[in-house]
PDB file of C-alpha atoms in Angstrom:
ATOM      1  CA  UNK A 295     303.344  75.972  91.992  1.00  0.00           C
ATOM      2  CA  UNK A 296     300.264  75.349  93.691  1.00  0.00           C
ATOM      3  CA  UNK A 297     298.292  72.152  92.876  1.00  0.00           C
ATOM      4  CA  UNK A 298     294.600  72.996  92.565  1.00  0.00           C
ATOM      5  CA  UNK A 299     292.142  69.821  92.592  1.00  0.00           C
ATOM      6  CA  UNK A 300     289.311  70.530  90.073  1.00  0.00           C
ATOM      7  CA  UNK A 301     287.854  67.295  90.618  1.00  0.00           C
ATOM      8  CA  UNK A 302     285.353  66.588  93.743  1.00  0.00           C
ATOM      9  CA  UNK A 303     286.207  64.536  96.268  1.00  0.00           C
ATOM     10  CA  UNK A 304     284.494  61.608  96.276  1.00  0.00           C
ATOM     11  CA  UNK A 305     282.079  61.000  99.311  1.00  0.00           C
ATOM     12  CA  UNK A 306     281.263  58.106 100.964  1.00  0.00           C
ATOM     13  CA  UNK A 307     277.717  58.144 101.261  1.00  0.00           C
ATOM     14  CA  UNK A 308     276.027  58.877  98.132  1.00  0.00           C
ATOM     15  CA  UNK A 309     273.184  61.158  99.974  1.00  0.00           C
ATOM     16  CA  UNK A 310     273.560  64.451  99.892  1.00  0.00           C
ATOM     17  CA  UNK A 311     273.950  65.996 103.172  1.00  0.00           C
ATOM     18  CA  UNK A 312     270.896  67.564 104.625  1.00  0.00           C
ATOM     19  CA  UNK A 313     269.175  63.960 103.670  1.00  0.00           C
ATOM     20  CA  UNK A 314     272.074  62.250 106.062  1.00  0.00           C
ATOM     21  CA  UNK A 315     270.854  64.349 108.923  1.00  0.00           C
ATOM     22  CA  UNK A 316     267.186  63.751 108.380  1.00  0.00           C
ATOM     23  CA  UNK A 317     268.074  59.792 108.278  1.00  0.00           C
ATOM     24  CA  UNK A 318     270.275  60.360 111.022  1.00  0.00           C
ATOM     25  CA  UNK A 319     268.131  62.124 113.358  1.00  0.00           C
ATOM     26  CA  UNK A 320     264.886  59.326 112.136  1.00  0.00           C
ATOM     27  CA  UNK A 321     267.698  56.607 113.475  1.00  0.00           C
ATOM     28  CA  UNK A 322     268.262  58.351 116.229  1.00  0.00           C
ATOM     29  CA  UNK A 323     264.378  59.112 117.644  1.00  0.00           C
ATOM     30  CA  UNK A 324     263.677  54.837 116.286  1.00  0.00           C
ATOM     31  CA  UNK A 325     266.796  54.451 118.784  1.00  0.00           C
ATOM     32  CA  UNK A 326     265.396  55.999 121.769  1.00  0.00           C
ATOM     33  CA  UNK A 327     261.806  55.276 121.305  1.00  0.00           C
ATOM     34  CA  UNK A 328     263.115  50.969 121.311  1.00  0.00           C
ATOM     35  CA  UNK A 329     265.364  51.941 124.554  1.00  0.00           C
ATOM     36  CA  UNK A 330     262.163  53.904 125.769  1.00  0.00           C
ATOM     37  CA  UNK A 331     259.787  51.132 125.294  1.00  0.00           C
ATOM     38  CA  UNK A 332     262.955  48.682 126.574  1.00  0.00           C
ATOM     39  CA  UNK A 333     262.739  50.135 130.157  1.00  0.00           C
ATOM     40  CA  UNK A 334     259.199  50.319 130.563  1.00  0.00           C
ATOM     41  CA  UNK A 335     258.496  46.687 129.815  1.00  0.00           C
ATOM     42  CA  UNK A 336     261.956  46.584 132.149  1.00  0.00           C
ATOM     43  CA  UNK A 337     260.175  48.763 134.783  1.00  0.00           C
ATOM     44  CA  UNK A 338     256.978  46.838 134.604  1.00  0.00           C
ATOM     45  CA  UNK A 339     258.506  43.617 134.869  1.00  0.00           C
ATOM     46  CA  UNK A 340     260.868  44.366 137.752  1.00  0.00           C
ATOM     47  CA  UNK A 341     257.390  46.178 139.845  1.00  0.00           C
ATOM     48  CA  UNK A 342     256.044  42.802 139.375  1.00  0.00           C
ATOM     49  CA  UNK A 343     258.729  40.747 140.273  1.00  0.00           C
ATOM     50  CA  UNK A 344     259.167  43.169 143.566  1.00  0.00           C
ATOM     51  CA  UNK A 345     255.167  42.208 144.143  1.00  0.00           C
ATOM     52  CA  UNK A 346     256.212  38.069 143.726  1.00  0.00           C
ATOM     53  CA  UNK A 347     259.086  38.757 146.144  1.00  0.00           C
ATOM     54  CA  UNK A 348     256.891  40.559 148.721  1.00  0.00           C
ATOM     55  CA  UNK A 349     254.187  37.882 148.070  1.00  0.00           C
ATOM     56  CA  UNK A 350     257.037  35.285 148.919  1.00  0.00           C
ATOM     57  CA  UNK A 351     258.308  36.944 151.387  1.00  0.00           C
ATOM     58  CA  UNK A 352     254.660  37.318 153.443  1.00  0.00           C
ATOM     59  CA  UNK A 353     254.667  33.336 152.468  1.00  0.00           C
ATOM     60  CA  UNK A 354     257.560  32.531 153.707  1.00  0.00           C
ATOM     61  CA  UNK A 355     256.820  34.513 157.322  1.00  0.00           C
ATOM     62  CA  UNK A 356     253.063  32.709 157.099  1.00  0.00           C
ATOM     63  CA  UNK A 357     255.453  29.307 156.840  1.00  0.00           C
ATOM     64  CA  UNK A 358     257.561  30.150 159.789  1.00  0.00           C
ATOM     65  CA  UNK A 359     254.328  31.186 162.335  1.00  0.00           C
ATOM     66  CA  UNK A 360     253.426  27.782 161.442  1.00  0.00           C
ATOM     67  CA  UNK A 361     256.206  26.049 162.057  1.00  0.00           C
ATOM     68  CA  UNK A 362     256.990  26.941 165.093  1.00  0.00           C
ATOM     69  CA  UNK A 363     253.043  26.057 165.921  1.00  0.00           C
ATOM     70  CA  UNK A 364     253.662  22.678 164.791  1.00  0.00           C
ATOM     71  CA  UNK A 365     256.894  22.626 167.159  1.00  0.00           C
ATOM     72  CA  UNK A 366     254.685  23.719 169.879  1.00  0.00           C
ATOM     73  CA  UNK A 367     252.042  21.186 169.101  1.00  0.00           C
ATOM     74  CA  UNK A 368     255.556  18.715 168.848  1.00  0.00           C
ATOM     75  CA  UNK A 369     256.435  19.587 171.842  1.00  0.00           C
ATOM     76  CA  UNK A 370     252.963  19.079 173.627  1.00  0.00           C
ATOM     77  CA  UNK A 371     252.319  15.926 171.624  1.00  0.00           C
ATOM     78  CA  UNK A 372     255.761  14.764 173.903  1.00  0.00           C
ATOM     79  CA  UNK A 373     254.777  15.454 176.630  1.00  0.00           C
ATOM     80  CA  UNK A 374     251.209  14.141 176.011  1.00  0.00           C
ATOM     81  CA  UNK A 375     252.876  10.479 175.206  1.00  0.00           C
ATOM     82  CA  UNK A 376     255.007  10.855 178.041  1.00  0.00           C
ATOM     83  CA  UNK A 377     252.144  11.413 180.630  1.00  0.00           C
ATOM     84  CA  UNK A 378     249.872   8.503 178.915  1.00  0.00           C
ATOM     85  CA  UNK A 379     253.355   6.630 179.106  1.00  0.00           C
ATOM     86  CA  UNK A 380     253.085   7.352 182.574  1.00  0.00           C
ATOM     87  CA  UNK A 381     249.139   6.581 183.550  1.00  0.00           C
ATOM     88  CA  UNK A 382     249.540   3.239 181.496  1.00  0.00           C
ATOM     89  CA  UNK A 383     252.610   2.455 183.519  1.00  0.00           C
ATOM     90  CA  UNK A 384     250.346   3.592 186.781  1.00  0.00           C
ATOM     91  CA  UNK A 385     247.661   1.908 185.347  1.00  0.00           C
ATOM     92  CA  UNK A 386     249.279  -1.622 185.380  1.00  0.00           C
ATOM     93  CA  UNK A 387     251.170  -1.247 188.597  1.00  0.00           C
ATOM     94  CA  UNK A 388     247.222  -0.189 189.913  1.00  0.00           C
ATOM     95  CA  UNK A 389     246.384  -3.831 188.072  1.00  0.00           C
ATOM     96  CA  UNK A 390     248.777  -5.347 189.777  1.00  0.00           C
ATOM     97  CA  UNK A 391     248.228  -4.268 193.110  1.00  0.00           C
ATOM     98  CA  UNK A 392     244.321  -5.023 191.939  1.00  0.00           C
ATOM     99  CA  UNK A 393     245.447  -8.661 191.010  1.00  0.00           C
ATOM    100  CA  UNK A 394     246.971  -9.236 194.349  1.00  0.00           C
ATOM    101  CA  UNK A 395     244.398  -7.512 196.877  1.00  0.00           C
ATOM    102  CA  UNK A 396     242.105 -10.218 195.008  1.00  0.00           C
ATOM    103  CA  UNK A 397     244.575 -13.019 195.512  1.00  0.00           C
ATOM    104  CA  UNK A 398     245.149 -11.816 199.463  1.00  0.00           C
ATOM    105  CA  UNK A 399     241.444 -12.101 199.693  1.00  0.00           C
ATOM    106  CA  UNK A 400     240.635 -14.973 198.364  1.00  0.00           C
ATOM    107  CA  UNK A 401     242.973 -16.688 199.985  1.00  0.00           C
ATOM    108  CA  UNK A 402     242.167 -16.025 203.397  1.00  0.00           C
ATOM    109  CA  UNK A 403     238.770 -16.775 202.422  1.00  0.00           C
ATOM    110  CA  UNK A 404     239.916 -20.194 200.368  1.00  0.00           C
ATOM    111  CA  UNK A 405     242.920 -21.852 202.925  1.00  0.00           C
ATOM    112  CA  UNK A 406     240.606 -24.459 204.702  1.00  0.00           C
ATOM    113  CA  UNK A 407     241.523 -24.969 208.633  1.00  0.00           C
ATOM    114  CA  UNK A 408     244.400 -26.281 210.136  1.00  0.00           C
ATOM    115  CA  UNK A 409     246.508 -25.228 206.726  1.00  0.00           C
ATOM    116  CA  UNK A 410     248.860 -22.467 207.182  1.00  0.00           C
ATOM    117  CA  UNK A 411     250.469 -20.214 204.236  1.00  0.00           C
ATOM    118  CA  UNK A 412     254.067 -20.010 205.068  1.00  0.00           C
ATOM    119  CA  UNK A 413     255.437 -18.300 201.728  1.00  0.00           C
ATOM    120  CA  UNK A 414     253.859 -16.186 198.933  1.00  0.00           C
ATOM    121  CA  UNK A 415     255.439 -14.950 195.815  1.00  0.00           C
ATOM    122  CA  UNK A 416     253.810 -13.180 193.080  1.00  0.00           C
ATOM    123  CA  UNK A 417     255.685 -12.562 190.173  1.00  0.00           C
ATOM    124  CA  UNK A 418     254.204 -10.127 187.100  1.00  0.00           C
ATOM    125  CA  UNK A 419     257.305 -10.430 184.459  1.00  0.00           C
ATOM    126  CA  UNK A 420     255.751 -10.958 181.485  1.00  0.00           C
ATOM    127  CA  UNK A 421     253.393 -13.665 183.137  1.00  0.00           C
ATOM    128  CA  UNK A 422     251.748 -13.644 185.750  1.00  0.00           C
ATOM    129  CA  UNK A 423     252.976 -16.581 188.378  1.00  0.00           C
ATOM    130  CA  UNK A 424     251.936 -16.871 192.343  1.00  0.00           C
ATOM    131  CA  UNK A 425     253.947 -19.379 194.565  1.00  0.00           C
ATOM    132  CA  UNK A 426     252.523 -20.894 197.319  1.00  0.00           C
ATOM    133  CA  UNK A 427     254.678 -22.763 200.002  1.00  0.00           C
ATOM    134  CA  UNK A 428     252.728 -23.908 202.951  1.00  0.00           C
ATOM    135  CA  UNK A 429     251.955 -26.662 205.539  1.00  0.00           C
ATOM    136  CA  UNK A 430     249.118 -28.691 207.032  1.00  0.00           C
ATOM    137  CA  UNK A 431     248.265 -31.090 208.981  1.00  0.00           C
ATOM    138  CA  UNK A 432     247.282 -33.866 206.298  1.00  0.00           C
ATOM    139  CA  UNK A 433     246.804 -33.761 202.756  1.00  0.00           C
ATOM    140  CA  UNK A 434     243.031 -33.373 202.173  1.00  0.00           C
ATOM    141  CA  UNK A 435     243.212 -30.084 203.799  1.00  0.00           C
ATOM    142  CA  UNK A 436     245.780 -29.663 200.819  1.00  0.00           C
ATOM    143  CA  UNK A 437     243.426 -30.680 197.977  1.00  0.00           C
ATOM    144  CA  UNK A 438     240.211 -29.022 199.384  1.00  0.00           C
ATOM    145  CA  UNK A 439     242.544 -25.528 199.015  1.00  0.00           C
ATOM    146  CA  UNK A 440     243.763 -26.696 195.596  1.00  0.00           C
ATOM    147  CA  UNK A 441     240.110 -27.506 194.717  1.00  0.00           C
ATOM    148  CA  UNK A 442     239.352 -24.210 196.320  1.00  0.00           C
ATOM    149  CA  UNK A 443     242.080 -22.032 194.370  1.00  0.00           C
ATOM    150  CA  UNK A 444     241.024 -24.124 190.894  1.00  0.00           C
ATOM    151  CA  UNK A 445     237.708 -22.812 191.722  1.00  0.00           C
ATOM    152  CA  UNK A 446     238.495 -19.100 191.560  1.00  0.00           C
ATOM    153  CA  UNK A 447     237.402 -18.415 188.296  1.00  0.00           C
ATOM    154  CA  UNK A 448     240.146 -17.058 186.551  1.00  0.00           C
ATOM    155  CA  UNK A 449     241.839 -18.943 183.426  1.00  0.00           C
ATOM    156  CA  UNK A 450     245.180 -20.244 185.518  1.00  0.00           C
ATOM    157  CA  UNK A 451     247.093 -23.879 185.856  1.00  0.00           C
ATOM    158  CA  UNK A 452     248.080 -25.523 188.785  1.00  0.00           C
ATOM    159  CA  UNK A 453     251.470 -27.167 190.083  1.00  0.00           C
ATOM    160  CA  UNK A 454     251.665 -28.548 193.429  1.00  0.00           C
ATOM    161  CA  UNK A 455     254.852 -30.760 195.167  1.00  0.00           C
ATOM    162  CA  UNK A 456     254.290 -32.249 198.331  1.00  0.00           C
ATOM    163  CA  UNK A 457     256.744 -33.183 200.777  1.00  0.00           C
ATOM    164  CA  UNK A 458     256.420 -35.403 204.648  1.00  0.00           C
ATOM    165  CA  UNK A 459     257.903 -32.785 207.326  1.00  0.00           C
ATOM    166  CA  UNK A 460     259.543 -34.614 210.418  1.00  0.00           C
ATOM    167  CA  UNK A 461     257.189 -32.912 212.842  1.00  0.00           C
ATOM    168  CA  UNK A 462     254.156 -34.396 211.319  1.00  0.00           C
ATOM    169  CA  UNK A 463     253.265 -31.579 208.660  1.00  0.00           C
ATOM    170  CA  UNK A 464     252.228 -31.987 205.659  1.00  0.00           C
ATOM    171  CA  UNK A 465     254.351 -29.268 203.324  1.00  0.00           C
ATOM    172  CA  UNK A 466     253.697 -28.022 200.132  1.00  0.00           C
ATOM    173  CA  UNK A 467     254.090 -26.098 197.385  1.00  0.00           C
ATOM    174  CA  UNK A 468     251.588 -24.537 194.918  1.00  0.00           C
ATOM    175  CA  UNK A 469     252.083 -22.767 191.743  1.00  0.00           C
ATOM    176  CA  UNK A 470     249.537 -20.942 189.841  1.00  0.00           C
ATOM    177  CA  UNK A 471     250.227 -19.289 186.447  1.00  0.00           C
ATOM    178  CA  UNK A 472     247.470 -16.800 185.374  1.00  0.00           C
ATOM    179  CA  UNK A 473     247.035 -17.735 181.221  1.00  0.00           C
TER     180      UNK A 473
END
């Protein structure tokens, strides 16, 4: 005997079936139209983000060009210092040299007669110190040149030592330190 089932299966969704398909397909267009709307604010977003990355990217080149100016301008700053390095180095050897032309010429012009310069040392370490060893034949010759190189002008202090030679001479020595 064959069972026969009078009774309707029971469904799970109590709308009928036509009305499923109408709410499915509604679901199903409300679906797509989010996903649509999704990847346009997606597409929209990422075109901008690709115009802050070129943007970035043309800064970023902008920031290189001038780097390697300011390593150029480095680099001739260098060798700027280095050269003024140089002309203040030639500058005080020039001062030097000016400093003892000066002191050559005044003392020829300031050693009275009958005194003779046997010696001369200038020395430019720091201070500036001239050493003066010489002999005459008696001692005023020796202060009329000390009275001559006080008289020179320039802000300097004077040392002298004096000293009987066996020949007669009158020796000395002289130091002037430039203040």
């Amino acid at each position: 005997m064959k069972r026969i089932n009078l009774i309707t299966p029971k469904r799970y969704f109590p709308i009928p079936i036509p009305l499923q398909k109408k709410v499915i397909a509604v679901l199903f267009i409300i679906f797509f139209a989010i996903n649509v709307i999704k990847y346009y604010f997606s597409y929209t977003e990422l075109k901008n983000e690709t115009n802050n990355i070129a943007i970035l990217e043309s800064d970023i080149a902008k920031l290189k060009q001038t780097l390697a100016k300011k390593r150029v301008l480095d680099e001739k700053v260098s060798s700027i210092e280095n050269e003024f390095a140089n002309i203040k180095l030639d500058y005080d050897i020039l001062k030097k040299n000016i400093i003892i032309k000066d002191i050559m010429v005044n003392l020829s012009e300031l050693t009275p007669p009958n005194t003779w310069i046997t010696s001369l040392n200038f020395s430019y370490d720091g201070e500036k110190k001239l050493n003066i060893d010489g002999k005459s034949y008696n001692k005023d010759e020796v202060f009329t040149f000390l009275k001559n190189l006080s008289a020179i002008g320039r802000n300097q202090e004077l040392n002298w030592l004096n000293r009987e030679n066996e020949k007669g001479y009158f020796i000395f020595e002289i130091t002037v330190e430039f203040l």
